Tab-separated table of C-alpha atoms in Angstrom:
chain	number	residue	atom	x	y	z
N	18	MET	CA	-80.318	-140.858	-145.277
N	19	LYS	CA	-82.955	-138.921	-144.420
N	20	ILE	CA	-86.557	-138.928	-145.742
N	21	ASN	CA	-89.648	-136.693	-145.182
N	22	ALA	CA	-92.976	-137.872	-146.711
N	23	ASN	CA	-96.401	-137.240	-145.353
N	24	ARG	CA	-98.390	-140.188	-143.196
N	25	ASP	CA	-101.308	-139.819	-145.892
N	26	GLU	CA	-99.082	-140.003	-148.909
N	27	LEU	CA	-97.419	-143.660	-147.676
N	28	LEU	CA	-99.997	-145.070	-146.396
N	29	GLY	CA	-102.031	-145.738	-149.877
N	30	PRO	CA	-98.967	-147.073	-151.639
N	31	LEU	CA	-98.204	-149.184	-148.307
N	32	LEU	CA	-101.485	-150.501	-148.203
N	33	LYS	CA	-101.517	-151.517	-151.788
N	34	VAL	CA	-98.531	-153.437	-151.937
N	35	GLY	CA	-99.057	-155.129	-148.662
N	36	SER	CA	-101.588	-157.132	-149.715
N	37	VAL	CA	-99.283	-159.008	-151.930
N	38	VAL	CA	-97.523	-159.638	-148.786
N	39	GLU	CA	-97.638	-163.418	-147.550
N	40	ARG	CA	-98.409	-163.813	-143.568
N	41	ARG	CA	-96.853	-167.006	-143.936
N	42	GLN	CA	-93.162	-166.917	-145.504
N	43	THR	CA	-90.331	-169.606	-146.268
N	44	LEU	CA	-87.800	-166.342	-147.145
N	45	PRO	CA	-87.796	-164.028	-144.493
N	46	ILE	CA	-86.961	-161.222	-147.156
N	47	LEU	CA	-90.768	-161.733	-148.630
N	48	ALA	CA	-92.305	-160.360	-145.190
N	49	ASN	CA	-90.659	-156.867	-146.422
N	50	VAL	CA	-91.478	-154.367	-148.933
N	51	LEU	CA	-88.530	-152.963	-150.832
N	52	ILE	CA	-88.095	-148.986	-150.753
N	53	SER	CA	-86.439	-147.539	-153.545
N	54	ALA	CA	-85.448	-143.639	-152.832
N	55	ALA	CA	-84.646	-141.500	-155.555
N	56	PRO	CA	-84.960	-137.217	-155.658
N	57	GLY	CA	-88.892	-136.345	-154.845
N	58	ARG	CA	-90.500	-140.201	-155.380
N	59	LEU	CA	-90.382	-143.501	-153.477
N	60	GLN	CA	-91.239	-146.234	-154.553
N	61	PHE	CA	-92.598	-149.586	-152.578
N	62	THR	CA	-92.283	-152.894	-154.308
N	63	ALA	CA	-93.806	-156.501	-152.862
N	64	THR	CA	-93.812	-159.863	-154.033
N	65	ASP	CA	-94.747	-163.289	-152.925
N	66	LEU	CA	-92.325	-164.856	-156.044
N	67	GLU	CA	-95.781	-165.592	-157.630
N	68	VAL	CA	-97.316	-161.955	-158.292
N	69	GLU	CA	-94.967	-158.291	-157.635
N	70	LEU	CA	-96.204	-155.190	-156.987
N	71	THR	CA	-94.564	-151.820	-157.651
N	72	THR	CA	-96.170	-148.045	-156.845
N	73	SER	CA	-95.013	-144.811	-155.965
N	74	ALA	CA	-95.488	-142.014	-153.266
N	75	ASN	CA	-94.259	-138.707	-153.510
N	76	ALA	CA	-91.286	-137.367	-150.703
N	77	ASP	CA	-87.943	-135.324	-150.489
N	78	MET	CA	-84.672	-136.970	-149.725
N	79	ASP	CA	-81.625	-136.004	-150.064
N	80	GLY	CA	-79.829	-138.635	-152.360
N	81	GLU	CA	-80.778	-142.402	-153.452
N	82	MET	CA	-80.975	-145.612	-151.645
N	83	GLU	CA	-82.398	-149.140	-151.757
N	84	PHE	CA	-83.825	-151.205	-148.547
N	85	THR	CA	-86.341	-153.118	-147.113
N	86	LEU	CA	-88.039	-152.695	-143.854
N	87	PRO	CA	-90.924	-155.300	-142.337
N	88	ALA	CA	-94.099	-154.272	-144.557
N	89	ARG	CA	-96.846	-155.432	-141.559
N	90	LYS	CA	-95.153	-153.138	-139.012
N	91	LEU	CA	-94.856	-150.355	-141.533
N	92	ILE	CA	-98.312	-150.268	-142.698
N	93	ASP	CA	-99.310	-150.943	-139.306
N	94	ILE	CA	-97.440	-147.838	-137.861
N	95	CYS	CA	-98.707	-145.340	-140.538
N	96	LYS	CA	-101.870	-146.354	-139.839
N	97	ALA	CA	-101.936	-145.397	-136.081
N	98	LEU	CA	-100.254	-142.100	-137.151
N	99	PRO	CA	-102.836	-139.563	-137.174
N	100	GLU	CA	-103.744	-138.144	-140.718
N	101	GLY	CA	-101.500	-135.300	-142.376
N	102	ALA	CA	-98.551	-136.546	-139.699
N	103	ALA	CA	-95.362	-135.471	-141.380
N	104	VAL	CA	-93.191	-138.374	-141.079
N	105	THR	CA	-89.641	-138.535	-140.861
N	106	LEU	CA	-87.233	-141.746	-141.862
N	107	GLU	CA	-84.002	-142.087	-140.671
N	108	VAL	CA	-81.618	-144.847	-142.539
N	109	GLU	CA	-78.111	-146.121	-141.213
N	110	GLY	CA	-76.981	-149.051	-141.056
N	111	ASP	CA	-78.919	-152.072	-140.571
N	112	LYS	CA	-81.785	-149.935	-138.945
N	113	ALA	CA	-84.167	-147.287	-139.917
N	114	THR	CA	-85.996	-144.879	-137.388
N	115	LEU	CA	-89.473	-143.079	-138.590
N	116	ARG	CA	-90.124	-140.113	-136.386
N	117	SER	CA	-93.293	-138.192	-136.371
N	118	GLY	CA	-94.519	-136.175	-133.523
N	119	ARG	CA	-92.962	-136.960	-130.297
N	120	GLY	CA	-92.801	-141.012	-131.587
N	121	ARG	CA	-89.982	-142.773	-132.600
N	122	PHE	CA	-89.845	-146.475	-134.110
N	123	THR	CA	-86.612	-148.582	-134.908
N	124	MET	CA	-86.879	-150.657	-136.884
N	125	GLY	CA	-84.360	-153.698	-138.708
N	126	MET	CA	-83.452	-153.751	-142.038
N	127	LEU	CA	-82.431	-156.720	-144.481
N	128	PRO	CA	-80.208	-156.135	-147.837
N	129	ALA	CA	-82.271	-154.509	-150.621
N	130	GLN	CA	-79.915	-156.833	-152.892
N	131	ASP	CA	-81.466	-160.007	-151.335
N	132	TYR	CA	-84.832	-158.751	-152.137
N	133	PRO	CA	-86.173	-161.449	-155.114
N	134	ALA	CA	-87.951	-159.758	-158.411
N	135	ILE	CA	-89.562	-161.662	-161.296
N	136	GLU	CA	-88.229	-160.783	-164.191
N	137	PRO	CA	-90.704	-161.526	-167.011
N	138	ALA	CA	-89.380	-162.221	-171.071
N	139	ALA	CA	-89.941	-159.245	-173.296
N	140	ALA	CA	-93.703	-159.114	-174.094
N	141	SER	CA	-94.841	-160.828	-177.277
N	142	GLU	CA	-97.858	-159.106	-177.209
N	143	GLN	CA	-98.859	-155.316	-175.875
N	144	LEU	CA	-102.311	-153.705	-175.977
N	145	ASN	CA	-104.152	-150.618	-174.323
N	146	LEU	CA	-107.642	-151.347	-172.565
N	147	PRO	CA	-109.957	-149.436	-170.307
N	148	GLU	CA	-109.173	-149.769	-167.151
N	149	SER	CA	-112.912	-150.076	-166.259
N	150	VAL	CA	-113.327	-152.962	-168.971
N	151	LEU	CA	-111.026	-155.606	-167.346
N	152	LYS	CA	-111.955	-154.506	-164.110
N	153	ARG	CA	-115.863	-155.626	-164.897
N	154	LEU	CA	-114.342	-159.114	-166.794
N	155	ILE	CA	-112.985	-159.585	-163.234
N	156	ASP	CA	-115.571	-158.451	-161.506
N	157	LYS	CA	-118.186	-160.645	-163.652
N	158	THR	CA	-116.191	-164.248	-163.861
N	159	ALA	CA	-113.772	-164.274	-160.800
N	160	PHE	CA	-116.181	-165.978	-158.411
N	161	ALA	CA	-116.356	-168.935	-160.202
N	162	MET	CA	-112.743	-169.656	-160.463
N	163	ALA	CA	-111.485	-172.951	-158.342
N	164	HIS	CA	-109.596	-173.103	-155.178
N	165	GLN	CA	-106.641	-175.185	-154.724
N	166	ASP	CA	-107.968	-177.805	-157.228
N	167	VAL	CA	-105.836	-180.371	-158.442
N	168	ARG	CA	-106.527	-179.326	-161.464
N	169	TYR	CA	-104.099	-176.727	-161.583
N	170	TYR	CA	-105.506	-175.085	-164.724
N	171	LEU	CA	-109.008	-174.192	-163.098
N	172	ASN	CA	-107.326	-172.687	-160.385
N	173	GLY	CA	-107.286	-168.715	-162.244
N	174	LEU	CA	-108.889	-167.328	-165.165
N	175	LEU	CA	-108.760	-167.588	-168.863
N	176	LEU	CA	-107.772	-164.096	-170.580
N	177	GLU	CA	-108.847	-164.660	-174.479
N	178	ILE	CA	-107.721	-162.023	-176.833
N	179	THR	CA	-108.961	-161.613	-180.066
N	180	ALA	CA	-108.772	-158.829	-182.733
N	181	ASN	CA	-111.696	-157.451	-181.741
N	182	ARG	CA	-112.884	-158.784	-178.033
N	183	VAL	CA	-111.160	-159.797	-174.835
N	184	ARG	CA	-112.891	-162.725	-172.653
N	185	ALA	CA	-112.774	-163.725	-169.483
N	186	VAL	CA	-113.734	-167.460	-168.815
N	187	ALA	CA	-113.877	-169.335	-165.234
N	188	THR	CA	-114.957	-172.110	-164.230
N	189	ASP	CA	-114.719	-174.651	-160.564
N	190	GLY	CA	-115.841	-177.597	-162.664
N	191	HIS	CA	-119.405	-177.236	-161.516
N	192	ARG	CA	-120.211	-173.438	-162.763
N	193	LEU	CA	-118.733	-171.431	-165.355
N	194	ALA	CA	-118.958	-167.972	-166.120
N	195	LEU	CA	-118.374	-166.154	-169.363
N	196	CYS	CA	-118.171	-162.647	-169.533
N	197	ASP	CA	-116.971	-159.985	-173.236
N	198	ALA	CA	-115.607	-156.871	-174.357
N	199	GLU	CA	-116.117	-156.021	-177.740
N	200	LEU	CA	-113.179	-153.748	-178.741
N	201	ASP	CA	-110.676	-153.461	-181.300
N	202	THR	CA	-107.289	-154.602	-179.099
N	203	GLY	CA	-104.875	-154.323	-182.407
N	204	VAL	CA	-103.336	-158.009	-181.998
N	205	GLY	CA	-102.246	-159.908	-184.528
N	206	GLY	CA	-103.454	-163.485	-183.717
N	207	ASP	CA	-105.376	-165.001	-180.989
N	208	ILE	CA	-104.243	-164.933	-177.218
N	209	GLN	CA	-105.292	-167.553	-174.594
N	210	VAL	CA	-103.754	-167.282	-170.943
N	211	ILE	CA	-104.608	-168.083	-167.440
N	212	LEU	CA	-103.704	-165.230	-164.994
N	213	PRO	CA	-103.786	-167.410	-161.025
N	214	ARG	CA	-106.022	-166.902	-158.626
N	215	LYS	CA	-104.322	-164.602	-156.394
N	216	ALA	CA	-103.127	-162.083	-159.411
N	217	VAL	CA	-106.911	-162.150	-160.739
N	218	LEU	CA	-108.449	-161.238	-156.468
N	219	GLU	CA	-105.081	-158.604	-156.544
N	220	LEU	CA	-105.916	-157.237	-159.813
N	221	GLY	CA	-109.931	-156.709	-158.749
N	222	ARG	CA	-108.854	-154.968	-156.025
N	223	LEU	CA	-106.411	-152.934	-157.659
N	224	LEU	CA	-108.391	-151.579	-160.428
N	225	SER	CA	-110.990	-149.016	-160.723
N	226	ASP	CA	-114.212	-148.155	-162.893
N	227	ASP	CA	-111.780	-145.045	-164.135
N	228	ASP	CA	-112.100	-145.403	-168.229
N	229	GLY	CA	-108.045	-144.666	-168.246
N	230	ALA	CA	-106.318	-146.863	-170.180
N	231	LEU	CA	-104.096	-149.674	-168.927
N	232	GLN	CA	-101.234	-151.113	-170.766
N	233	LEU	CA	-101.240	-155.514	-170.395
N	234	GLU	CA	-98.050	-156.737	-171.714
N	235	ILE	CA	-97.888	-160.384	-172.180
N	236	SER	CA	-94.621	-162.824	-172.906
N	237	ASN	CA	-94.550	-166.555	-172.940
N	238	SER	CA	-94.622	-167.325	-168.783
N	239	HIS	CA	-96.053	-163.739	-166.999
N	240	ALA	CA	-98.110	-161.029	-167.907
N	241	ARG	CA	-97.958	-157.690	-167.040
N	242	VAL	CA	-100.145	-154.357	-166.236
N	243	ARG	CA	-99.541	-150.956	-165.742
N	244	PHE	CA	-101.595	-148.445	-164.715
N	245	GLY	CA	-101.592	-145.169	-163.441
N	246	ASP	CA	-97.939	-145.359	-161.042
N	247	THR	CA	-98.768	-149.239	-160.088
N	248	ILE	CA	-96.738	-152.045	-162.173
N	249	PHE	CA	-98.198	-155.530	-161.489
N	250	THR	CA	-96.675	-158.374	-162.735
N	251	THR	CA	-97.777	-162.094	-162.718
N	252	LYS	CA	-96.509	-165.425	-163.393
N	253	LEU	CA	-98.953	-167.257	-166.165
N	254	ILE	CA	-100.247	-171.152	-165.426
N	255	ASP	CA	-98.809	-173.479	-167.608
N	256	GLY	CA	-101.853	-175.509	-168.871
N	257	ARG	CA	-104.385	-175.902	-171.303
N	258	PHE	CA	-107.807	-174.552	-170.474
N	259	PRO	CA	-110.919	-176.880	-170.456
N	260	ASP	CA	-113.107	-176.126	-174.027
N	261	TYR	CA	-115.797	-174.039	-172.331
N	262	GLU	CA	-117.796	-173.731	-175.401
N	263	ARG	CA	-118.473	-177.767	-174.941
N	264	VAL	CA	-120.761	-177.043	-171.728
N	265	MET	CA	-122.872	-173.940	-172.864
N	266	PRO	CA	-126.416	-175.712	-173.154
N	267	SER	CA	-127.413	-175.750	-176.896
N	268	GLY	CA	-130.574	-177.203	-178.911
N	269	ASP	CA	-134.158	-176.817	-177.995
N	270	THR	CA	-133.975	-174.596	-174.244
N	271	GLN	CA	-136.827	-173.235	-172.543
N	272	GLU	CA	-136.227	-170.040	-171.411
N	273	LEU	CA	-137.621	-168.193	-167.811
N	274	LEU	CA	-137.621	-164.531	-167.596
N	275	ALA	CA	-137.314	-163.872	-163.553
N	276	ASP	CA	-137.111	-160.413	-161.511
N	277	ARG	CA	-133.517	-160.331	-160.552
N	278	ASP	CA	-133.924	-158.928	-157.305
N	279	GLY	CA	-137.214	-160.818	-156.438
N	280	LEU	CA	-135.898	-164.406	-157.532
N	281	ARG	CA	-132.273	-163.704	-155.671
N	282	GLN	CA	-134.249	-162.739	-152.287
N	283	SER	CA	-136.634	-165.976	-152.605
N	284	LEU	CA	-133.583	-167.862	-153.000
N	285	THR	CA	-131.969	-166.420	-149.903
N	286	ARG	CA	-134.707	-167.289	-147.843
N	287	THR	CA	-135.765	-170.668	-149.081
N	288	SER	CA	-131.711	-171.801	-148.755
N	289	ILE	CA	-131.866	-171.047	-144.679
N	290	LEU	CA	-133.034	-174.567	-144.384
N	291	SER	CA	-131.200	-176.248	-147.451
N	292	ASN	CA	-128.759	-178.904	-146.086
N	293	GLU	CA	-125.473	-177.067	-145.032
N	294	LYS	CA	-123.237	-179.000	-146.836
N	295	TYR	CA	-124.727	-179.649	-150.429
N	296	ARG	CA	-126.888	-176.580	-150.328
N	297	GLY	CA	-129.609	-178.366	-152.639
N	298	ILE	CA	-132.685	-176.242	-153.886
N	299	ARG	CA	-135.423	-178.019	-156.015
N	300	PHE	CA	-137.175	-175.840	-158.865
N	301	ARG	CA	-140.187	-176.952	-159.784
N	302	LEU	CA	-141.263	-174.940	-163.071
N	303	ALA	CA	-144.911	-174.727	-164.622
N	304	PRO	CA	-146.316	-172.195	-166.744
N	305	GLY	CA	-145.953	-168.242	-164.848
N	306	LEU	CA	-144.872	-170.117	-161.620
N	307	LEU	CA	-141.651	-171.234	-160.014
N	308	HIS	CA	-141.997	-173.061	-156.914
N	309	LEU	CA	-138.610	-173.588	-154.735
N	310	GLN	CA	-138.096	-175.804	-152.105
N	311	ALA	CA	-135.305	-176.670	-149.626
N	312	HIS	CA	-135.083	-179.291	-146.449
N	313	ASN	CA	-132.356	-180.859	-144.510
N	314	PRO	CA	-131.672	-183.792	-142.376
N	315	GLU	CA	-132.789	-181.764	-139.361
N	316	GLN	CA	-136.630	-182.545	-141.346
N	317	ASP	CA	-136.725	-178.282	-141.894
N	318	GLU	CA	-138.295	-177.231	-144.947
N	319	ALA	CA	-138.716	-174.087	-146.493
N	320	GLU	CA	-141.288	-173.204	-149.821
N	321	GLU	CA	-141.496	-170.000	-151.601
N	322	GLU	CA	-144.035	-169.291	-154.954
N	323	LEU	CA	-142.548	-166.873	-157.317
N	324	GLU	CA	-144.521	-165.643	-160.425
N	325	ILE	CA	-141.992	-165.333	-163.967
N	326	ASP	CA	-142.448	-165.168	-167.233
N	327	TYR	CA	-142.630	-169.175	-168.479
N	328	GLN	CA	-144.966	-171.076	-170.962
N	329	GLY	CA	-142.290	-173.866	-171.534
N	330	ASN	CA	-142.960	-177.567	-169.968
N	331	GLU	CA	-143.124	-178.638	-166.579
N	332	ILE	CA	-139.367	-179.003	-165.425
N	333	THR	CA	-138.474	-180.094	-161.952
N	334	ILE	CA	-134.495	-179.614	-161.394
N	335	GLY	CA	-131.850	-179.481	-158.144
N	336	PHE	CA	-129.415	-176.572	-158.017
N	337	ASN	CA	-126.849	-175.415	-155.710
N	338	VAL	CA	-128.328	-172.098	-154.642
N	339	GLY	CA	-124.986	-170.405	-153.377
N	340	TYR	CA	-123.976	-171.183	-157.232
N	341	LEU	CA	-127.369	-169.382	-158.359
N	342	LEU	CA	-126.705	-166.382	-155.949
N	343	ASP	CA	-123.439	-165.681	-157.169
N	344	VAL	CA	-124.383	-164.771	-160.328
N	345	LEU	CA	-127.710	-163.089	-158.884
N	346	ASN	CA	-124.942	-160.685	-157.174
N	347	VAL	CA	-122.872	-160.121	-160.044
N	348	LEU	CA	-125.476	-159.266	-162.763
N	349	ASP	CA	-126.635	-155.543	-162.883
N	350	THR	CA	-130.041	-155.690	-164.515
N	351	ASP	CA	-133.827	-155.369	-163.654
N	352	GLN	CA	-134.004	-159.380	-164.831
N	353	VAL	CA	-132.329	-162.209	-165.393
N	354	SER	CA	-133.123	-165.104	-167.807
N	355	MET	CA	-132.549	-168.890	-167.307
N	356	SER	CA	-132.953	-171.094	-170.396
N	357	LEU	CA	-133.380	-174.734	-169.509
N	358	VAL	CA	-133.397	-178.018	-171.651
N	359	ASP	CA	-134.786	-180.834	-169.212
N	360	SER	CA	-133.816	-181.809	-165.395
N	361	ASN	CA	-130.579	-183.298	-165.975
N	362	SER	CA	-128.769	-180.205	-167.896
N	363	SER	CA	-126.983	-177.530	-167.001
N	364	THR	CA	-129.222	-173.995	-167.132
N	365	LEU	CA	-127.412	-170.911	-168.883
N	366	MET	CA	-128.271	-167.641	-167.166
N	367	THR	CA	-127.702	-164.139	-168.491
N	368	LEU	CA	-128.821	-160.333	-168.437
N	369	ALA	CA	-131.977	-160.178	-170.148
N	370	GLY	CA	-131.753	-160.047	-173.789
N	371	SER	CA	-127.453	-160.147	-173.779
N	372	THR	CA	-125.317	-162.588	-174.230
N	373	GLU	CA	-122.745	-160.506	-173.100
N	374	CYS	CA	-122.175	-162.114	-170.032
N	375	ARG	CA	-123.208	-165.888	-169.986
N	376	TYR	CA	-123.376	-168.153	-166.637
N	377	VAL	CA	-123.588	-172.310	-166.466
N	378	VAL	CA	-124.691	-173.898	-163.442
N	379	MET	CA	-124.671	-177.792	-163.475
N	380	PRO	CA	-127.985	-179.461	-162.183
N	381	MET	CA	-127.721	-181.596	-158.643
N	382	ARG	CA	-129.649	-184.670	-157.342
N	383	LEU	CA	-131.850	-184.014	-154.607
């Protein structure tokens, strides 16, 4: 069988599915990409048994066939070819030969029938939402997911869906990120699913700011997202996410307003001399003024002062500066609000005048 295509048409879909392929696999076939050829279209599928990604490209061929090729080698060959190059792929026996210009590349294949597929149960819930909405929810919260935590349900992102809202929540036990999108979902009851970390990072990479609709299908153990010519399937984490509402600071709080960019720059400079392991930084609040201080075991010390809008009591509190910078890097407003209770309580960070996205950061002893 012979397939004719353009290098640029192939490379985009291959790069999409290539990131799903694990470099270290227990099954050799997981290093391959499944290629399904049908008149006018090539479909590419890659999986690591937790997530599966399928997308397609235009191509000309004289029949139908399924085969697998080494994903990384195929991608590297296509990347090395000149832009716009014509590509011919001939499949015969257990070998595939790719020709372009005067180049010829022959690769071994593994049987397509051995390629594993994720087969989710029938979807119990299905909804449509703008692609940009899901991307925004992920972008604003994914940084707070845990990484290889023994509490496996923290190694992912909670997606909570009601009739008029989609909410994303992530926490690693030291900080929490929550973001809401108000929209008519059409679902009957409340839905809570936990997407695994890899699926969240892949979706954040694949989704665009386009307002086109995507379809989200949820079953008891899987979620499937359809957008454009791409189908993304992931297993769900089977666990109970903690009651995040309990950690939201409440009661008699004192609010400071600061220029987001000014605060971010001051924290970045001060953090240079913080302890490299704990990254602690001391906040000393007084009316109209924020004093930042950091030091490390080498006896280095950094101090900086910043004018802020604050009329509360004097408070001295310590934070992991990395957690604060993570929040400031995803906020997209000129001013940031921080609500504090006392030196032993978590702070709530939000956009000034908005509670659509909320971030809780626990204090640390210095």
